[in-house]
XYZ file of C-alpha atoms in Angstrom:
176
model
C 0.019 0.099 -0.099
C 0.902 3.743 0.443
C 1.002 6.385 2.998
C 1.323 10.125 2.837
C 5.111 10.011 2.825
C 7.835 7.682 1.380
C 9.138 5.216 3.987
C 6.029 5.354 6.312
C 5.662 1.915 7.954
C 1.794 1.785 7.920
C -0.247 2.080 4.638
C -3.884 2.971 4.669
C -6.783 2.448 2.283
C -7.344 6.182 1.636
C -3.963 6.576 -0.064
C -4.188 3.073 -1.606
C -7.410 4.132 -3.352
C -5.959 7.153 -4.919
C -2.846 5.262 -6.075
C -4.858 2.386 -7.717
C -6.936 4.705 -9.458
C -3.782 6.449 -10.904
C -2.159 3.143 -11.885
C -5.499 1.933 -13.547
C -5.630 5.207 -15.504
C -2.134 4.920 -16.657
C -2.856 1.315 -17.754
C -5.947 2.437 -19.568
C -3.629 4.980 -21.456
C -1.314 2.184 -22.538
C 1.464 2.396 -19.772
C 2.341 -0.810 -18.591
C 1.788 -1.675 -14.877
C 3.965 -4.590 -13.515
C 2.578 -7.783 -12.437
C 4.551 -7.419 -9.120
C 2.659 -4.171 -8.675
C -0.726 -5.573 -9.558
C -0.200 -8.747 -7.418
C 0.985 -6.485 -4.467
C -2.444 -4.336 -4.896
C -4.408 -7.563 -4.751
C -2.483 -8.707 -1.630
C -3.092 -5.347 0.095
C -6.846 -5.649 -0.622
C -7.102 -9.057 0.733
C -5.051 -8.251 3.905
C -7.173 -5.497 4.676
C -10.529 -7.025 3.971
C -12.781 -7.346 7.021
C -16.269 -8.696 7.566
C -17.742 -12.210 7.387
C -17.208 -12.303 3.738
C -14.052 -9.907 3.227
C -16.394 -7.055 2.011
C -15.677 -4.426 4.603
C -12.729 -2.194 5.220
C -11.109 0.212 7.643
C -8.784 3.175 7.138
C -5.617 1.222 8.673
C -5.121 -2.388 9.317
C -6.150 -2.133 12.875
C -9.146 0.156 12.337
C -12.810 -1.039 12.273
C -14.821 -0.994 9.068
C -16.333 2.257 8.113
C -18.657 3.235 5.367
C -16.046 5.398 3.389
C -13.180 2.990 3.574
C -15.505 0.160 2.678
C -16.828 2.120 -0.379
C -13.215 2.870 -1.268
C -12.091 -0.698 -0.897
C -15.048 -2.057 -2.970
C -14.236 0.383 -5.906
C -10.585 -0.844 -5.702
C -11.499 -4.556 -5.777
C -14.160 -3.660 -8.654
C -11.488 -2.094 -10.928
C -9.162 -4.985 -10.051
C -11.772 -7.484 -11.228
C -13.975 -8.449 -8.457
C -17.220 -9.637 -9.807
C -20.657 -8.364 -8.607
C -21.746 -11.731 -7.598
C -18.652 -12.223 -5.241
C -19.735 -12.577 -1.452
C -17.503 -9.654 -0.594
C -18.943 -7.448 -3.105
C -22.509 -8.364 -1.900
C -21.422 -7.761 1.695
C -19.979 -4.413 1.023
C -23.042 -3.312 -1.183
C -25.515 -4.245 1.624
C -23.304 -2.443 4.266
C -23.264 0.689 2.170
C -27.138 0.445 1.503
C -27.422 0.707 5.325
C -25.530 4.009 5.229
C -26.924 5.949 2.402
C -26.016 9.629 2.099
C -27.737 11.795 4.344
C -27.784 15.724 4.787
C -27.499 15.202 8.541
C -24.043 13.683 8.217
C -22.268 15.110 5.153
C -19.391 13.372 4.003
C -18.173 14.182 0.509
C -15.283 11.686 0.509
C -17.432 8.901 1.306
C -20.072 10.081 -1.002
C -17.570 10.194 -3.989
C -16.260 6.506 -3.409
C -19.746 5.270 -2.559
C -20.933 6.691 -5.798
C -18.223 5.099 -7.959
C -18.698 1.598 -6.186
C -22.417 1.668 -6.330
C -22.423 2.832 -9.961
C -20.070 -0.116 -10.713
C -22.299 -2.524 -8.874
C -25.344 -1.147 -10.757
C -28.995 -2.270 -10.461
C -31.282 -1.382 -7.592
C -28.628 -0.737 -5.302
C -27.078 1.856 -7.486
C -30.573 3.476 -8.202
C -31.247 3.614 -4.481
C -27.905 5.121 -3.941
C -28.072 7.741 -6.516
C -31.573 8.613 -5.480
C -30.340 9.356 -2.162
C -27.330 11.328 -3.186
C -28.088 13.321 -6.437
C -30.774 15.543 -5.233
C -29.045 16.251 -1.804
C -25.966 17.286 -3.648
C -27.954 19.676 -5.925
C -29.714 21.228 -2.709
C -26.300 21.831 -0.987
C -24.920 23.660 -3.866
C -24.694 27.343 -3.542
C -27.317 28.931 -5.718
C -26.030 32.516 -5.886
C -23.551 35.096 -4.926
C -19.763 34.875 -5.454
C -19.671 31.411 -4.377
C -22.399 30.323 -6.809
C -21.994 26.856 -7.919
C -19.677 25.673 -5.285
C -20.274 23.598 -2.040
C -19.567 24.528 1.512
C -16.811 22.555 3.258
C -19.107 20.676 5.800
C -18.034 17.078 5.844
C -15.447 15.680 8.058
C -12.491 16.751 6.060
C -14.171 19.924 4.778
C -12.090 22.097 7.254
C -8.958 20.613 5.989
C -9.631 20.612 2.284
C -11.681 23.693 2.188
C -14.325 24.812 -0.595
C -12.116 23.554 -3.449
C -12.006 19.926 -1.973
C -15.766 19.727 -1.207
C -16.770 21.119 -4.593
C -14.429 18.957 -6.429
C -15.691 15.713 -4.754
C -19.346 16.800 -5.093
C -18.980 17.472 -8.854
C -17.076 14.253 -9.479
C -19.873 12.475 -7.629
C -22.436 14.021 -9.828
C -20.340 13.280 -12.951
C -20.727 9.558 -12.137
């Protein structure tokens, strides 16, 4: 896995997710990703799998499962070839359906990865997820003034990432 600086001893699911997306994009652009790297990514995902079917994930190895990290891990597994019918995929999807997006608990990071994973899963779970998120995101968007079109930084990481972070993740979620 990866961490926030070179040489760090403990990797985390968050950094891993961004890195695997970058490597998958590179591969789709025709850049070869070594078998050793791909095998290492699969090993990381297996080692970090939690839950009775291996569908849940936490931020770091010792952490309990969370919706955000489960969504990110599910998406990483999906782009690595996990099938919709796999027990881990079903477990993760059922877990995410129990934690649908709510205005009372905004979390742009979770919503982004949840949207990616649920879109890939498809069917009724995707429709339920998208229905819960899409209209809420539109309602949260600033309708006027100099901040029109942006989103206030209200989620758990909003104070760290600011308006640009929140707006970017909301736009990317709507793009899906």
